[in-house]
Coordinates of C-alpha atoms and ligand atoms in Angstrom, one line a residue:
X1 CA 137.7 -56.9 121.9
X2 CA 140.3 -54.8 121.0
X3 CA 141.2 -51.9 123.8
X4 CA 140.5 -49.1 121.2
X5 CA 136.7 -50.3 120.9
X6 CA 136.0 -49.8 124.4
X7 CA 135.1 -45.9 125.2
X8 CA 136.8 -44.8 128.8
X9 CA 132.9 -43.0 129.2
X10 CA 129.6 -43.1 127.9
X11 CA 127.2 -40.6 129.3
X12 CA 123.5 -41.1 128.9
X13 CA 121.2 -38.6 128.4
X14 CA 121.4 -34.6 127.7
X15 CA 120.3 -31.9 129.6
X16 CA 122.5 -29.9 132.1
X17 CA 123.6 -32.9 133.9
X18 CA 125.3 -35.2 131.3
X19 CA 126.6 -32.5 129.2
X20 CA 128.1 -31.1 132.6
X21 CA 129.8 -34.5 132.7
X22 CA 130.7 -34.6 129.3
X23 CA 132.2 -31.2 129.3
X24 CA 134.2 -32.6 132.3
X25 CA 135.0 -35.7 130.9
X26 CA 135.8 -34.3 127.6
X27 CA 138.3 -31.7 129.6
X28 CA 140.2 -34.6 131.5
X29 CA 140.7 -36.3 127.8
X30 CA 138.5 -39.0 128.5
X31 CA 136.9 -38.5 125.3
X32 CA 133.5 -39.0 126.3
X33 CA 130.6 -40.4 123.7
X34 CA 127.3 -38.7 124.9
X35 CA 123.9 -40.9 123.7
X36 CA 122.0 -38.0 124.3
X37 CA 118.4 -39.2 123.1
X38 CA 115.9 -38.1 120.6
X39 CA 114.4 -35.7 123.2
X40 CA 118.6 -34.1 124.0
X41 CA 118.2 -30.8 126.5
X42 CA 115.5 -32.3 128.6
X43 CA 113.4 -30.4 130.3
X44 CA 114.7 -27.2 129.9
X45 CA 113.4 -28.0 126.5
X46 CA 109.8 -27.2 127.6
X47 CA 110.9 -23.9 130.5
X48 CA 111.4 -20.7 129.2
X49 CA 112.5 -17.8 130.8
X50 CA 115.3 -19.5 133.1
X51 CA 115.8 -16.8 135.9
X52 CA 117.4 -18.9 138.3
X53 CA 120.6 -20.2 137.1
X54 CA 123.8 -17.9 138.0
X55 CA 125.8 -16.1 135.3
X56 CA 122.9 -15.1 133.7
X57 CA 121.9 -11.9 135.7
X58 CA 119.1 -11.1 132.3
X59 CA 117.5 -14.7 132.0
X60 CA 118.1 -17.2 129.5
X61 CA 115.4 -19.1 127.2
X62 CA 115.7 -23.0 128.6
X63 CA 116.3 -24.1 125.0
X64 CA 119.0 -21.6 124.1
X65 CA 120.7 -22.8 127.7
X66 CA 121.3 -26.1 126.8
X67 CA 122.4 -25.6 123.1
X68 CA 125.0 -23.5 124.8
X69 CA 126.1 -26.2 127.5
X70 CA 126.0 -28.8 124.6
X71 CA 128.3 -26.3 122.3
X72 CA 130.8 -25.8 125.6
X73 CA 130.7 -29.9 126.3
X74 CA 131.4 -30.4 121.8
X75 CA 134.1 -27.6 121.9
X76 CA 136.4 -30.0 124.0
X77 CA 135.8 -33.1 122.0
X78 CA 132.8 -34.5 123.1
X79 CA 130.8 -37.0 121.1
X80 CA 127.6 -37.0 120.5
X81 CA 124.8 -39.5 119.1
X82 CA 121.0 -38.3 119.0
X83 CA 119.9 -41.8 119.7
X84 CA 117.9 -43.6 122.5
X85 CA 119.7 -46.2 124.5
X86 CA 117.6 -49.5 124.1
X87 CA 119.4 -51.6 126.9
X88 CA 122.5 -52.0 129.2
X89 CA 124.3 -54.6 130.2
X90 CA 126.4 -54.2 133.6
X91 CA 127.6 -57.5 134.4
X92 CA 130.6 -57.2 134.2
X93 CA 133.8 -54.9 132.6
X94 CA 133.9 -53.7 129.9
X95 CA 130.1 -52.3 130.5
X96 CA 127.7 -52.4 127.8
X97 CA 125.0 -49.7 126.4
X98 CA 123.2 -50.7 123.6
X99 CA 121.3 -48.6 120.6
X100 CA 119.5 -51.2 118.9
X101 CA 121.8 -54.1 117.4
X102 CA 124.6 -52.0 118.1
X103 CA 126.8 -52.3 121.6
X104 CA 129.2 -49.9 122.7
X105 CA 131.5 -51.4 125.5
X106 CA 133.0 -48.6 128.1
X107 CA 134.5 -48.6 131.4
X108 CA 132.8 -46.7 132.8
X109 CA 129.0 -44.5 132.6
X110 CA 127.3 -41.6 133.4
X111 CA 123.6 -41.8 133.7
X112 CA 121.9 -38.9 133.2
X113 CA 118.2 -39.9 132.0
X114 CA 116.5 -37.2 134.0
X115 CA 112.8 -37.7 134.4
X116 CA 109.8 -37.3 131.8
X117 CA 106.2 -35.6 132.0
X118 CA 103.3 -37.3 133.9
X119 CA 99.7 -37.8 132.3
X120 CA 96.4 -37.6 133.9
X121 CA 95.7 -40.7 132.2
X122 CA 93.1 -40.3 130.6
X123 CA 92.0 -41.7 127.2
X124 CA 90.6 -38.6 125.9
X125 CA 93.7 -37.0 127.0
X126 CA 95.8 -39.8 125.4
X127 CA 93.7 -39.6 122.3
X128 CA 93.9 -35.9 121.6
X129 CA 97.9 -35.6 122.1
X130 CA 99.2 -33.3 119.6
X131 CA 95.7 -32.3 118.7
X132 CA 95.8 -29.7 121.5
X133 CA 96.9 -32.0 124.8
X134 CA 100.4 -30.9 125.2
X135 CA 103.3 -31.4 127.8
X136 CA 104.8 -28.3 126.7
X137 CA 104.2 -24.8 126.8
X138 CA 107.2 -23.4 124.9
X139 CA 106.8 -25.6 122.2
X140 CA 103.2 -25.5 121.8
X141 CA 102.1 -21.9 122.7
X142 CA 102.1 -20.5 119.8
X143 CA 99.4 -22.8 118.8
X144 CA 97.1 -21.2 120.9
X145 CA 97.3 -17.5 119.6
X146 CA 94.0 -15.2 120.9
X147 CA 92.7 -18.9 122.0
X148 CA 91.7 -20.2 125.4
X149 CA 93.6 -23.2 127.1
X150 CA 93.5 -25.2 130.1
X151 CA 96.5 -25.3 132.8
X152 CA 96.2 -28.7 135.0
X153 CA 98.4 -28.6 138.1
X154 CA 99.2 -26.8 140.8
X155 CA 103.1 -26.6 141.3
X156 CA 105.3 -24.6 139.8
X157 CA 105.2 -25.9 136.4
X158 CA 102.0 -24.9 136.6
X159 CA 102.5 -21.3 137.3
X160 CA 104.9 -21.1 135.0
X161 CA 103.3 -22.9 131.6
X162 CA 100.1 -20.6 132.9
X163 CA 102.4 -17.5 133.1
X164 CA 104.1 -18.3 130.2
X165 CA 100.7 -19.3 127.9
X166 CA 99.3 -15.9 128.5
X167 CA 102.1 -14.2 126.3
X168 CA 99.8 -15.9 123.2
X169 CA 96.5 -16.7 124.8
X170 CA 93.5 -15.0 125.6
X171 CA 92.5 -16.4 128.7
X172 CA 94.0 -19.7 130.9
X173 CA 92.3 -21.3 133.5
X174 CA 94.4 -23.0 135.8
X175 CA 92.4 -26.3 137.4
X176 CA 94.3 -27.7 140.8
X177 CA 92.8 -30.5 142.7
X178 CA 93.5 -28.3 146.3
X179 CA 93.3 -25.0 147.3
X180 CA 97.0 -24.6 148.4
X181 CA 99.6 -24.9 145.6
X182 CA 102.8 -26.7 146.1
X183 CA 104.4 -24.0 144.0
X184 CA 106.8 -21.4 145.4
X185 CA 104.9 -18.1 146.4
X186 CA 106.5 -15.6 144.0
X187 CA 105.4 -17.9 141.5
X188 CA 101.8 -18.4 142.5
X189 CA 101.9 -14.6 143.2
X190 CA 102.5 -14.1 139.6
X191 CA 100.4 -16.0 137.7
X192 CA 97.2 -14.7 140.4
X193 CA 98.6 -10.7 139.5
X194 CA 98.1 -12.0 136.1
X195 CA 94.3 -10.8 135.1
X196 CA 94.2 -13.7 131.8
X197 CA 94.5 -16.6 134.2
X198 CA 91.5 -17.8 136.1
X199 CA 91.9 -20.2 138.8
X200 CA 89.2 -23.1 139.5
X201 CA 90.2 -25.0 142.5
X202 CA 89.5 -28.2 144.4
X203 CA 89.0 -29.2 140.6
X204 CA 90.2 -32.0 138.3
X205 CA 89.5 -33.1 134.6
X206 CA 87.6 -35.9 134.2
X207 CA 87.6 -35.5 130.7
X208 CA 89.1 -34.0 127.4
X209 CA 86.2 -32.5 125.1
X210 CA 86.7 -32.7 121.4
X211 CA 87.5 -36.4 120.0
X212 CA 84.9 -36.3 117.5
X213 CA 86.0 -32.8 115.8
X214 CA 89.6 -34.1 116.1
X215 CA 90.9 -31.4 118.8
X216 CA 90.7 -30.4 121.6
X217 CA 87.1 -28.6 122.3
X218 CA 87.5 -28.2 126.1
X219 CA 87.4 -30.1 129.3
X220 CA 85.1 -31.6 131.5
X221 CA 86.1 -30.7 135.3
X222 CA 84.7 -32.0 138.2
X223 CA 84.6 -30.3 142.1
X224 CA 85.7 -32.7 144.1
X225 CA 83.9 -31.6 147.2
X226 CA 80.8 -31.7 145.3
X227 CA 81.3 -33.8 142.7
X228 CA 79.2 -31.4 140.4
X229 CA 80.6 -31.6 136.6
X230 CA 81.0 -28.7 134.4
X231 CA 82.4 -27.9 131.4
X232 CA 85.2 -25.0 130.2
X233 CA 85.7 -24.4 126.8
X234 CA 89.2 -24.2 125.4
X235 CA 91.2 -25.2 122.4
X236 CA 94.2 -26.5 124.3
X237 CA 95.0 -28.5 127.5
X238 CA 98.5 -28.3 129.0
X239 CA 99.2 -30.9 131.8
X240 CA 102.0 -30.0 134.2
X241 CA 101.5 -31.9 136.9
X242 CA 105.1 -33.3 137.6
X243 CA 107.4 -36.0 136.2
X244 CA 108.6 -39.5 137.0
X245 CA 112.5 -40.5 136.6
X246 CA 113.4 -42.1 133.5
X247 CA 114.5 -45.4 134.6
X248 CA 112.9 -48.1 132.4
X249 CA 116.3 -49.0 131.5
X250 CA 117.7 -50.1 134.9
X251 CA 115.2 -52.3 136.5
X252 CA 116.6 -55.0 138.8
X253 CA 120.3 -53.7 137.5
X254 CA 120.5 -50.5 139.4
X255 CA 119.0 -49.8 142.6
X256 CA 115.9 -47.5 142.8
X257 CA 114.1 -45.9 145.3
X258 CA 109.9 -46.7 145.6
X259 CA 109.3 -43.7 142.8
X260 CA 112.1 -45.0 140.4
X261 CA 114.6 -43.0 141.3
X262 CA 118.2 -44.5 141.2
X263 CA 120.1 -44.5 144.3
X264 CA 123.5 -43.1 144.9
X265 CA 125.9 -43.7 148.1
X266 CA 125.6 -40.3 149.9
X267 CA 127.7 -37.9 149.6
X268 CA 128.6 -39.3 145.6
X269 CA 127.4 -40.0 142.6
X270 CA 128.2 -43.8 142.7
X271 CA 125.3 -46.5 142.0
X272 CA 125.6 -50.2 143.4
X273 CA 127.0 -50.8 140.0
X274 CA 130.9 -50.0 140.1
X275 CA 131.7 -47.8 137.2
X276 CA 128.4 -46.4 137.0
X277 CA 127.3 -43.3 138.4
X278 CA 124.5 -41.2 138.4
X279 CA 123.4 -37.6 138.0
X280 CA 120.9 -35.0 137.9
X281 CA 117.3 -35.3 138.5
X282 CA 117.1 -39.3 137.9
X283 CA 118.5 -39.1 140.8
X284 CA 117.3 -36.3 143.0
X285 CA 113.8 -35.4 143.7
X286 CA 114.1 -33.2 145.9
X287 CA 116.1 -30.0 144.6
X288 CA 115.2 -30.7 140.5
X289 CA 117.0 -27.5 139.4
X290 CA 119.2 -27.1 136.7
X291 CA 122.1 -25.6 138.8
X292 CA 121.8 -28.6 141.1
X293 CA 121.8 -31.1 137.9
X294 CA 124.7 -29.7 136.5
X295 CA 126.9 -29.9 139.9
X296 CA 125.9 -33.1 139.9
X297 CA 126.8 -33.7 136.7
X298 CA 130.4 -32.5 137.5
X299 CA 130.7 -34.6 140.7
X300 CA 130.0 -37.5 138.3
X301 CA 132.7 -36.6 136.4
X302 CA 135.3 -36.6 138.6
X303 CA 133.8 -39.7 140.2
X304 CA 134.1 -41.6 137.1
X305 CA 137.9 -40.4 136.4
X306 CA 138.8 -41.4 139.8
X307 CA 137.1 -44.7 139.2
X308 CA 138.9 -45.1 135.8
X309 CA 142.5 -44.1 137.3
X310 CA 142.2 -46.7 140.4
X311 CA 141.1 -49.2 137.6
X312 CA 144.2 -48.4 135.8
X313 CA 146.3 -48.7 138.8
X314 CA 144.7 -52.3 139.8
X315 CA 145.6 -53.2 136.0
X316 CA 149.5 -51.6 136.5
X317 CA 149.4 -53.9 139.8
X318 CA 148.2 -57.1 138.0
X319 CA 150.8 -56.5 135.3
X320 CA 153.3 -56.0 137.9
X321 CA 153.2 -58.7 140.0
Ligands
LIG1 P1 105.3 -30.7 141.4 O1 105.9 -29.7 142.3 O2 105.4 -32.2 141.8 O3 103.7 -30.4 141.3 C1 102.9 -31.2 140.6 C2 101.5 -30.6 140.8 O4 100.6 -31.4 140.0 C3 101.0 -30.6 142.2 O5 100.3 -29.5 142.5 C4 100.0 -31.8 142.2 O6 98.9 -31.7 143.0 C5 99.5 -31.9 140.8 N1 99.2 -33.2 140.4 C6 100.0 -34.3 140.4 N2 99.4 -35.4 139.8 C7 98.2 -35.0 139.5 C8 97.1 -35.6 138.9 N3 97.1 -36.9 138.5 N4 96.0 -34.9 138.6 C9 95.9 -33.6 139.0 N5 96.9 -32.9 139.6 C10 98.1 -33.6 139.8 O7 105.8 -30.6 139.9 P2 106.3 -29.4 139.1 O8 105.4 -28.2 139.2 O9 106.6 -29.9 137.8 O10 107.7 -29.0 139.8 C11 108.7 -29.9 140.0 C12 109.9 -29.2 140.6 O11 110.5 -28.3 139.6 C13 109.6 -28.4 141.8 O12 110.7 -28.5 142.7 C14 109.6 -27.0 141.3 O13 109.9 -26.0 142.2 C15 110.6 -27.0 140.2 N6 110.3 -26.0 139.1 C16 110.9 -24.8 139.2 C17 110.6 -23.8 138.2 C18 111.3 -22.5 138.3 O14 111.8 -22.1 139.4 N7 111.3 -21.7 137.3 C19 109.7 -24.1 137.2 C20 109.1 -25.4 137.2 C21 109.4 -26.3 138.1 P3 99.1 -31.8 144.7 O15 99.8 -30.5 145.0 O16 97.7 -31.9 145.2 O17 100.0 -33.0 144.9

């Protein structure tokens, strides 16, 4: 393989983290190629008012955020492919990602795959995605204009989609298995201030309403002190119940913690695979926040240009001697 066909970085994945890292990468001339996936921006795709991230003293729509980190991270030379990696092969240098048939050899990578939406699991649920069971708030709300919807979760996802749903709906109901919420108190605070949203607790869905119309209809919730069943009309359903890491792609090659989450040597980025780093909330569950995905992002950066200049010094020794 000739030396030209072998990128000096590939970063997987694109939401703050990896274009972080590819803006660093690209700005230390290592000319990163970003296979961002189908689903680029992650999952500031699916937040909307971002009020937490510094430098933006007014707020920022999620969406707009990371169409402005993926300009900044393009302006210096970044490459990008809209693809989904398919496999990897890390046995040995150069590395190999694959999309498809096609392999891309590198010498080093940046994983970035963040984590994806859990599912109540549900058939019904399953059944009637995209026919009012959405994942999404800011893509779908509009949808659900002067309708009522269903809120499933308790976090602050859940406050937020709620929050965020009543801009278009009529009226929400939030269902949480518990009384207490896990989410932050100025965001519960919010969304009980907020007279549209109704709050059933010590609730879950046992059942989406609605597969013989073809959409949703409503839910079927359950108390699960009592186990009475009862049903709430709605037209939409929006689960936001947390997410799992996306790291289908590195079984028995990187190592993972018991919820899938890939491992890094404290205080770094680096996995157990030399060359490879990680970044971003694939690999942090406890913090999840952009500003937190994007420093690591940058940490991976310079990890990964250290790593490549003591390869090149190894390679100047071999020569050498
Ligand atoms: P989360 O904090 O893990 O909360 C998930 C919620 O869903 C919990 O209340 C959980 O109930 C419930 N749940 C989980 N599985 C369930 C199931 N199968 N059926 C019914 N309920 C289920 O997830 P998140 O709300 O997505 O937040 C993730 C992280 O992102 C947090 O650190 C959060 O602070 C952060 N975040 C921040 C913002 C912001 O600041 N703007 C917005 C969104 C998220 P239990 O409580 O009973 O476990």
């Amino acid at each position: 393989m000739a030396a030209s066909d072998v990128h000096e970085v590939i970063v997987i994945g694109g939401g703050p983290a990896g274009y972080t890292a590819a803006l660093y990468t690209a700005r230390a001339n290592m000319r990163p190629l970003v296979i961002e996936g189908f689903q680029w921006g992650g999952q500031l795709m699916i937040t909307s008012d971002v009020e937490n991230y510094p430098g933006y003293p007014d707020g920022i729509m999620g969406p707009e955020m990371m169409q402005e980190f993926r300009r900044q991270a393009e302006r210096f030379g970044a490459e990008f492919m809209t693809e989904d990696v398919t496999r990897v092969d890390f046995t040995e240098q150069p590395l190999r990602v694959f999309v498809g048939d096609d392999a891309y050899a590198t010498k080093s990578v940046i994983v970035t795959t963040g984590a994806t939406a859990r599912q109540l699991g549900l058939e019904s649920e399953i059944a009637l995605q995209g026919k009012g069971v959405s994942y999404c708030a800011v893509c779908d709300a509009a949808f659900f204009r002067d309708k009522d919807v269903v809120v499933v979760g308790g976090g602050d996802s859940a406050m937020e989609e709620a929050t965020f749903l009543t801009k278009f709906a009529s009226k929400v109901t939030l269902v949480h298995r518990r009384r207490e919420f896990r989410a932050s108190p100025i965001m519960t605070d919010r969304a009980r201030a907020n007279e549209k949203i109704e709050f059933a607790l010590d609730t879950t869905v046992s059942e989406v309403t609605g597969l013989d119309e073809g959409r949703v209809t409503g839910v079927v919730v359950e108390n699960v002190h009592t186990g009475e069943h009862r049903s709430i009309a709605a037209d939409g359903l929006f689960v936001a119940i947390g997410h799992d890491p996306t790291t289908g792609l590195f079984a028995d090659i990187l190592d993972m913690d018991e919820a899938g989450y890939l491992l890094t040597r404290k205080g770094t980025t680096e996995t157990n695979v030399a060359g490879v780093f990680a970044a971003g909330d694939v690999q942090d569950h406890v913090y999840r926040q952009a500003v937190t995905a994007a420093g690591s992002g940058c940490m991976a950066a310079l990890d990964a240009e250290r790593y490549l200049t003591s390869l090149e010094s190894d390679e100047s020794g071999e020569s050498a001697s």
